[in-house]
Tab-separated table of C-alpha atoms and ligand atoms in Angstrom:
chain	number	residue	atom	x	y	z
A	1	MET	CA	32.186	129.987	45.090
A	2	THR	CA	31.156	133.726	44.387
A	3	LYS	CA	32.200	136.999	45.279
A	4	LEU	CA	30.524	140.578	45.689
A	5	LEU	CA	32.215	143.580	46.997
A	6	LEU	CA	30.185	146.219	48.931
A	7	LEU	CA	31.040	150.135	48.570
A	8	PRO	CA	28.548	151.855	50.664
A	9	GLY	CA	30.466	154.815	50.262
A	10	ASP	CA	28.518	158.821	51.575
A	11	GLY	CA	25.462	160.351	52.137
A	12	ILE	CA	22.470	157.796	51.986
A	13	GLY	CA	24.326	155.026	50.751
A	14	PRO	CA	25.403	153.326	53.627
A	15	GLU	CA	21.727	153.742	54.905
A	16	VAL	CA	20.166	151.980	51.048
A	17	SER	CA	23.456	149.180	51.008
A	18	ALA	CA	23.115	148.023	55.191
A	19	VAL	CA	19.217	146.819	54.318
A	20	SER	CA	20.574	144.993	51.040
A	21	ARG	CA	22.947	143.782	52.997
A	22	ARG	CA	19.953	142.379	55.126
A	23	ILE	CA	18.265	140.977	51.516
A	24	LEU	CA	21.331	138.970	51.373
A	25	ASP	CA	21.600	137.825	54.546
A	26	VAL	CA	17.523	136.120	54.307
A	27	LEU	CA	18.807	134.605	51.007
A	28	ALA	CA	21.691	132.743	52.124
A	29	ILE	CA	22.556	132.570	49.135
A	30	PRO	CA	24.778	129.218	48.478
A	31	GLY	CA	28.950	130.159	48.359
A	32	LEU	CA	28.234	133.633	48.176
A	33	GLU	CA	30.816	135.519	49.972
A	34	VAL	CA	29.632	139.495	51.065
A	35	THR	CA	32.706	141.913	52.198
A	36	GLU	CA	32.843	145.342	52.993
A	37	ALA	CA	34.967	148.679	51.112
A	38	LEU	CA	35.278	152.428	51.462
A	39	PHE	CA	34.969	154.202	48.839
A	40	GLY	CA	34.271	158.103	47.989
A	41	GLY	CA	33.854	160.642	50.614
A	42	ALA	CA	33.797	157.763	52.854
A	43	SER	CA	37.563	157.000	51.799
A	44	ILE	CA	38.568	161.008	51.479
A	45	ASP	CA	38.335	161.310	55.113
A	46	ARG	CA	39.986	158.124	55.828
A	47	HIS	CA	42.721	157.584	52.817
A	48	GLY	CA	42.677	161.092	51.633
A	49	VAL	CA	41.904	159.246	48.585
A	50	PRO	CA	38.011	158.044	47.460
A	51	LEU	CA	39.145	154.692	46.157
A	52	ALA	CA	42.298	152.784	47.149
A	53	ASP	CA	44.541	150.609	45.836
A	54	ASP	CA	43.546	147.588	47.552
A	55	VAL	CA	39.693	148.378	47.045
A	56	LEU	CA	40.629	148.684	43.826
A	57	ALA	CA	41.978	145.385	43.851
A	58	GLN	CA	39.468	143.823	45.988
A	59	ALA	CA	37.613	145.386	43.358
A	60	LEU	CA	38.931	144.051	40.132
A	61	ALA	CA	38.575	140.659	42.048
A	62	SER	CA	35.104	140.590	42.772
A	63	ASP	CA	32.006	138.911	40.732
A	64	ALA	CA	30.222	141.325	41.688
A	65	VAL	CA	30.968	145.028	42.943
A	66	LEU	CA	27.457	146.348	44.925
A	67	MET	CA	27.917	150.222	44.846
A	68	GLY	CA	26.100	152.841	47.563
A	69	ALA	CA	26.752	155.968	45.952
A	70	VAL	CA	29.169	158.765	46.445
A	71	GLY	CA	30.365	162.998	46.539
A	72	GLY	CA	28.684	164.919	48.881
A	73	PRO	CA	29.293	169.615	49.926
A	74	GLN	CA	31.673	168.521	52.440
A	75	TRP	CA	34.210	166.985	49.522
A	76	ALA	CA	33.830	170.032	47.072
A	77	ALA	CA	36.595	171.695	48.054
A	78	VAL	CA	38.672	168.827	47.291
A	79	ALA	CA	40.981	168.605	44.271
A	80	TYR	CA	39.090	167.476	41.305
A	81	ASP	CA	40.444	165.132	40.574
A	82	LYS	CA	40.735	163.797	43.959
A	83	ARG	CA	36.623	164.704	44.528
A	84	PRO	CA	34.820	161.010	45.203
A	85	GLU	CA	33.229	161.347	41.444
A	86	ALA	CA	36.843	160.860	40.296
A	87	GLY	CA	37.223	157.694	42.685
A	88	LEU	CA	34.174	156.499	40.501
A	89	LEU	CA	35.093	157.819	37.282
A	90	LYS	CA	38.134	155.830	38.270
A	91	LEU	CA	36.526	152.594	39.297
A	92	ARG	CA	34.562	151.808	36.053
A	93	ALA	CA	37.253	152.711	33.974
A	94	ALA	CA	39.552	149.857	35.188
A	95	MET	CA	36.392	147.197	35.616
A	96	ASN	CA	36.052	148.489	31.663
A	97	VAL	CA	32.631	147.786	32.405
A	98	TYR	CA	31.884	149.649	29.363
A	99	ALA	CA	27.788	149.206	28.940
A	100	ASN	CA	25.964	150.941	31.971
A	101	LEU	CA	22.656	149.088	31.912
A	102	ARG	CA	19.499	151.430	33.128
A	103	PRO	CA	16.451	149.803	32.825
A	104	ALA	CA	14.045	153.374	33.028
A	105	ARG	CA	10.458	151.213	34.976
A	106	CYS	CA	7.515	152.510	36.188
A	107	PHE	CA	5.503	149.792	38.558
A	108	ALA	CA	2.080	149.815	38.614
A	109	ALA	CA	1.881	150.674	41.630
A	110	LEU	CA	3.637	153.955	41.259
A	111	ALA	CA	2.443	155.692	38.391
A	112	ASP	CA	0.522	158.520	39.724
A	113	ALA	CA	3.587	159.512	41.604
A	114	SER	CA	4.920	160.109	38.407
A	115	SER	CA	5.170	164.227	37.217
A	116	LEU	CA	3.850	162.611	33.541
A	117	LYS	CA	0.747	161.580	33.213
A	118	ARG	CA	-0.840	157.800	34.330
A	119	GLU	CA	-1.749	157.438	30.560
A	120	LEU	CA	1.513	158.192	29.366
A	121	VAL	CA	3.950	156.370	31.700
A	122	GLU	CA	1.561	153.465	32.170
A	123	GLY	CA	3.526	149.823	31.150
A	124	LEU	CA	6.652	151.917	31.275
A	125	ASP	CA	9.858	149.753	30.504
A	126	ILE	CA	12.587	151.504	28.438
A	127	LEU	CA	16.137	150.186	29.356
A	128	PHE	CA	18.622	152.597	28.664
A	129	VAL	CA	22.251	150.786	28.004
A	130	ARG	CA	25.005	154.316	28.076
A	131	GLU	CA	28.927	154.139	27.597
A	132	LEU	CA	30.699	154.067	30.046
A	133	VAL	CA	33.898	154.422	29.962
A	134	GLY	CA	34.425	156.693	27.232
A	135	GLY	CA	33.686	160.287	25.549
A	136	VAL	CA	33.607	163.126	26.688
A	137	TYR	CA	33.688	162.317	30.641
A	138	PHE	CA	36.775	160.673	29.988
A	139	GLY	CA	38.841	162.044	26.697
A	140	GLU	CA	41.899	164.383	25.982
A	141	PRO	CA	42.722	166.503	26.072
A	142	ARG	CA	41.040	168.272	28.898
A	143	GLY	CA	42.093	170.908	31.070
A	144	ILE	CA	41.034	174.202	32.447
A	145	GLU	CA	44.401	176.209	31.297
A	146	ARG	CA	45.425	180.704	31.319
A	147	LEU	CA	45.081	181.950	27.610
A	148	PRO	CA	48.002	185.058	26.829
A	149	ASN	CA	45.581	187.104	27.050
A	150	GLY	CA	44.513	187.067	30.290
A	151	GLU	CA	41.156	184.811	30.223
A	152	ARG	CA	40.707	180.995	30.982
A	153	ARG	CA	39.718	178.496	29.373
A	154	GLY	CA	38.330	174.820	30.654
A	155	PHE	CA	38.017	172.253	27.473
A	156	ASN	CA	36.973	168.704	27.605
A	157	THR	CA	36.824	166.289	24.757
A	158	GLN	CA	34.622	164.168	23.348
A	159	SER	CA	36.105	160.833	21.331
A	160	TYR	CA	34.842	157.742	20.547
A	161	THR	CA	36.101	154.585	18.375
A	162	THR	CA	34.880	152.269	15.838
A	163	HIS	CA	35.666	149.901	19.046
A	164	GLU	CA	34.564	152.257	21.545
A	165	ILE	CA	31.098	152.412	19.668
A	166	ARG	CA	30.735	148.614	18.415
A	167	ARG	CA	30.864	146.304	21.289
A	168	VAL	CA	27.962	148.744	23.616
A	169	ALA	CA	26.092	148.408	20.407
A	170	THR	CA	26.829	144.885	20.682
A	171	THR	CA	25.571	144.513	23.917
A	172	ALA	CA	22.559	146.783	22.943
A	173	PHE	CA	21.584	144.906	19.839
A	174	GLU	CA	21.535	141.124	22.371
A	175	LEU	CA	19.861	142.476	24.747
A	176	ALA	CA	17.435	143.519	22.295
A	177	ARG	CA	16.933	140.397	21.148
A	178	GLY	CA	15.596	138.986	24.877
A	179	ARG	CA	13.690	142.166	24.732
A	180	GLY	CA	11.229	143.921	22.608
A	181	ARG	CA	13.774	143.294	19.340
A	182	LYS	CA	14.017	147.492	19.200
A	183	VAL	CA	17.019	149.710	19.619
A	184	CYS	CA	17.211	153.580	19.615
A	185	SER	CA	20.731	154.798	19.435
A	186	VAL	CA	20.281	158.528	19.915
A	187	GLU	CA	23.317	161.325	19.441
A	188	LYS	CA	23.871	164.683	17.918
A	189	ALA	CA	25.011	163.926	14.545
A	190	ASN	CA	23.320	167.053	13.043
A	191	VAL	CA	26.156	169.469	14.838
A	192	MET	CA	28.916	166.533	16.311
A	193	GLU	CA	31.877	164.414	14.525
A	194	SER	CA	31.583	161.588	17.194
A	195	GLY	CA	27.832	161.778	17.142
A	196	VAL	CA	28.672	161.339	13.071
A	197	LEU	CA	30.842	157.997	13.372
A	198	TRP	CA	28.697	156.329	16.190
A	199	ARG	CA	25.171	156.594	14.219
A	200	GLU	CA	27.145	155.050	10.910
A	201	GLU	CA	29.129	152.578	12.952
A	202	VAL	CA	25.629	151.284	14.991
A	203	GLN	CA	23.765	151.275	11.798
A	204	LYS	CA	27.200	149.172	10.119
A	205	LEU	CA	26.991	146.447	12.720
A	206	ARG	CA	22.756	146.215	12.836
A	207	ASP	CA	22.793	145.727	8.960
A	208	GLU	CA	25.527	143.543	9.572
A	209	SER	CA	25.089	141.577	12.270
A	210	TYR	CA	21.473	142.088	13.877
A	211	PRO	CA	18.919	142.238	10.736
A	212	ASP	CA	16.427	140.892	13.210
A	213	ILE	CA	16.184	144.683	14.946
A	214	GLU	CA	14.365	147.299	14.634
A	215	LEU	CA	16.818	150.852	14.736
A	216	SER	CA	15.834	153.833	14.793
A	217	HIS	CA	17.705	157.021	14.897
A	218	MET	CA	17.247	160.673	17.167
A	219	TYR	CA	19.132	163.273	18.063
A	220	ALA	CA	20.044	163.610	21.974
A	221	ASP	CA	17.384	167.010	22.072
A	222	ASN	CA	14.727	165.152	20.034
A	223	CYS	CA	14.986	162.116	22.438
A	224	ALA	CA	15.088	164.058	25.943
A	225	MET	CA	11.513	165.902	24.259
A	226	GLN	CA	9.759	162.282	22.435
A	227	LEU	CA	10.872	161.352	26.819
A	228	VAL	CA	8.479	163.401	28.282
A	229	LYS	CA	6.100	163.635	25.288
A	230	ALA	CA	5.643	159.622	24.886
A	231	PRO	CA	7.603	157.274	26.037
A	232	LEU	CA	5.651	154.411	25.671
A	233	GLN	CA	7.251	154.113	22.580
A	234	PHE	CA	10.617	153.782	23.415
A	235	ASP	CA	12.289	150.576	24.199
A	236	ILE	CA	16.237	150.283	24.391
A	237	ILE	CA	17.661	153.717	23.558
A	238	LEU	CA	21.134	153.113	23.126
A	239	THR	CA	23.768	156.282	24.068
A	240	ASP	CA	26.897	157.838	25.240
A	241	ASN	CA	28.076	158.727	28.420
A	242	LEU	CA	27.066	162.025	28.427
A	243	PHE	CA	23.447	161.900	26.914
A	244	GLY	CA	23.081	158.609	28.229
A	245	ASP	CA	23.878	160.392	32.276
A	246	LEU	CA	21.259	162.807	31.167
A	247	LEU	CA	17.848	161.148	29.595
A	248	SER	CA	17.858	158.493	31.770
A	249	ASP	CA	17.879	161.026	35.062
A	250	LEU	CA	15.014	162.684	33.050
A	251	ALA	CA	13.322	159.433	31.991
A	252	ALA	CA	13.163	157.855	35.867
A	253	MET	CA	12.156	160.582	36.977
A	254	SER	CA	8.868	159.622	35.056
A	255	THR	CA	8.480	156.474	36.966
A	256	GLY	CA	7.868	157.809	40.234
A	257	SER	CA	11.525	157.901	41.533
A	258	LEU	CA	14.434	158.115	41.218
A	259	GLY	CA	14.668	156.494	44.432
A	260	MET	CA	13.371	153.241	42.455
A	261	LEU	CA	15.673	152.780	39.708
A	262	PRO	CA	19.344	150.240	39.596
A	263	SER	CA	21.587	150.318	37.261
A	264	ALA	CA	24.097	147.564	35.733
A	265	ALA	CA	27.447	148.266	34.996
A	266	ILE	CA	28.870	145.607	32.459
A	267	GLY	CA	31.692	144.428	30.231
A	268	VAL	CA	33.197	141.613	28.850
A	269	ALA	CA	31.527	138.824	29.733
A	270	GLY	CA	33.750	136.788	32.543
A	271	THR	CA	34.954	140.071	34.296
A	272	PRO	CA	32.949	141.686	37.167
A	273	GLY	CA	29.715	143.874	37.021
A	274	LEU	CA	29.187	147.225	38.732
A	275	TYR	CA	26.021	147.644	40.104
A	276	GLU	CA	24.431	150.865	41.866
A	277	PRO	CA	21.485	152.523	41.908
A	278	ILE	CA	21.160	155.404	40.344
A	279	HIS	CA	20.403	157.712	42.524
A	280	GLY	CA	22.949	159.894	44.114
A	281	SER	CA	24.801	160.362	47.788
A	282	ALA	CA	21.668	162.801	48.807
A	283	PRO	CA	22.684	164.352	51.447
A	284	ASP	CA	20.194	166.830	52.176
A	285	ILE	CA	18.482	163.239	53.409
A	286	ALA	CA	21.580	161.699	54.259
A	287	GLY	CA	20.908	160.505	58.255
A	288	LYS	CA	17.113	160.900	58.532
A	289	GLY	CA	16.574	157.307	57.958
A	290	PHE	CA	13.690	157.990	55.770
A	291	ALA	CA	15.347	157.634	51.961
A	292	ASN	CA	13.983	154.658	49.220
A	293	PRO	CA	16.419	151.335	49.704
A	294	CYS	CA	13.748	150.239	46.205
A	295	ALA	CA	17.541	151.231	44.301
A	296	SER	CA	19.862	149.783	46.140
A	297	ILE	CA	18.522	146.535	46.182
A	298	LEU	CA	17.059	146.503	42.757
A	299	SER	CA	20.606	147.014	41.973
A	300	LEU	CA	21.289	144.001	43.730
A	301	ALA	CA	18.759	142.028	41.772
A	302	MET	CA	20.634	142.504	38.717
A	303	ALA	CA	23.800	141.543	40.184
A	304	LEU	CA	22.389	138.248	41.388
A	305	ARG	CA	21.243	137.599	37.684
A	306	HIS	CA	23.947	139.039	36.070
A	307	SER	CA	27.084	138.438	37.885
A	308	LEU	CA	26.941	136.042	40.298
A	309	GLY	CA	24.544	132.859	38.729
A	310	ALA	CA	21.866	133.063	41.282
A	311	PRO	CA	19.432	134.867	38.492
A	312	GLN	CA	16.240	133.094	40.819
A	313	ALA	CA	17.529	134.353	43.636
A	314	ALA	CA	16.246	137.811	41.783
A	315	ASP	CA	13.717	137.049	40.251
A	316	ARG	CA	12.662	136.610	44.095
A	317	VAL	CA	14.006	139.429	45.731
A	318	GLU	CA	12.413	141.850	42.007
A	319	ALA	CA	9.141	140.327	42.239
A	320	ALA	CA	9.222	141.234	46.415
A	321	VAL	CA	9.949	144.463	45.697
A	322	GLU	CA	6.831	144.970	43.783
A	323	ALA	CA	4.605	143.031	45.550
A	324	ALA	CA	5.181	145.867	48.895
A	325	LEU	CA	4.587	148.576	47.050
A	326	ASP	CA	0.965	146.678	45.464
A	327	ALA	CA	0.489	146.238	49.337
A	328	GLY	CA	0.961	149.997	49.853
A	329	ALA	CA	4.059	149.770	50.967
A	330	ARG	CA	5.771	153.251	50.985
A	331	THR	CA	9.242	155.868	51.654
A	332	ARG	CA	8.941	159.266	51.385
A	333	ASP	CA	9.827	159.607	48.267
A	334	LEU	CA	7.117	158.232	46.831
A	335	GLY	CA	4.640	159.999	49.124
A	336	GLY	CA	4.877	157.624	52.022
A	337	MET	CA	5.723	157.135	55.745
A	338	LEU	CA	7.937	154.291	55.833
A	339	GLY	CA	11.022	154.396	57.228
A	340	THR	CA	14.415	152.789	54.813
A	341	ALA	CA	14.928	150.080	58.009
A	342	GLU	CA	10.585	149.918	57.433
A	343	MET	CA	10.922	150.157	53.602
A	344	GLY	CA	13.708	147.040	54.021
A	345	GLU	CA	11.399	144.773	56.368
A	346	ALA	CA	7.845	145.600	54.133
A	347	ILE	CA	10.457	143.587	51.479
A	348	LEU	CA	11.748	141.323	53.496
A	349	ALA	CA	8.452	140.039	54.033
A	350	LYS	CA	7.566	139.888	50.638
A	351	LEU	CA	10.717	137.698	50.161
A	352	ALA	CA	9.808	135.173	53.171
A	353	GLY	CA	5.746	134.613	51.782
B	401	IPM	C1	25.875	159.207	37.247
B	401	IPM	C2	26.466	159.583	38.423
B	401	IPM	C3	27.813	159.775	38.275
B	401	IPM	C4	27.970	159.975	36.375
B	401	IPM	C5	28.716	160.497	38.957
B	401	IPM	C6	28.360	160.847	39.978
B	401	IPM	C7	30.428	160.356	38.806
B	401	IPM	O1	25.881	160.936	38.077
B	401	IPM	O2	26.166	157.410	37.671
B	401	IPM	O3	24.518	158.721	36.571
B	401	IPM	O4	27.964	161.212	35.660
B	401	IPM	O5	28.091	159.049	35.623
B	402	MG	MG1	24.245	160.596	36.230
């Protein structure tokens, strides 16, 4: 018996999640129980909080959680710690999913949709390993205070411990063994002590336990430049929570569309994983029926592979997405005309055939 919890969330989240649910129905994985719950703004509207206690308990008792997206302008005025995004951070922290895998892969059929020239992105396959439950997103102290001179001061703390760095680096090195055996570790050791520690600990771990992996170090600003200039040089990029947020969006766009890219957040082996599209809730196109469901579907594939013990089903789903794209299926973000459900049907047809 395995359990998958769907948290469709807000904006385009429910539309794209509905397509993944269809795919799950067709796959009919034996022993897989699928449930759905409110999360984010949708939960605020009903319960006043973005993540209700019983939903958190359900998530922790699942094997995998598949999220849609959270947030939207209607909750922008809600107190900071009650916003949809706060619910997401609480969920990530409670699940302790410290390693966020964000593949930026350029599908051959989409190389021309990239904002970069085809020859720069053709064959692109970068895996970001982003630290997800530490750093400046969670560091204390944090807040906004009033100074004696009447000015206000906003502050956050960037902090990483040896243990936090080593566990996520271990995930990156282990994954590197199944890929190109190359890791580029990214920080700002030139200006930040947390970056100095990051660099030292990652290098130490490599020297101790992963001598077969080629490790390089890069400053985050240079990495941003290199991702636009020569992205094919990268295999795995290991980085912290904030830089990983920025750099993964940057690389995602160069693959053609944010609407294509999935992510997996995993922690200690045997604990549930959290799977989500990289894209946000896209309130501007929500409810119009043309959001790209591929990122959700590919996130489902990652859940099948990493948490639900169904790697063959994962391969089938990924192959069906690729085959549908090769056959010309396109949502609007990819320059086509298909609606969300139609794109889902095109993928389902490949899954069946
Ligand atoms: C992401 C998002 C989130 C983040 C937000 C919604 C909290 O941008 O998953 O990349 O910053 O981590
Ligand atoms: Mg982001």
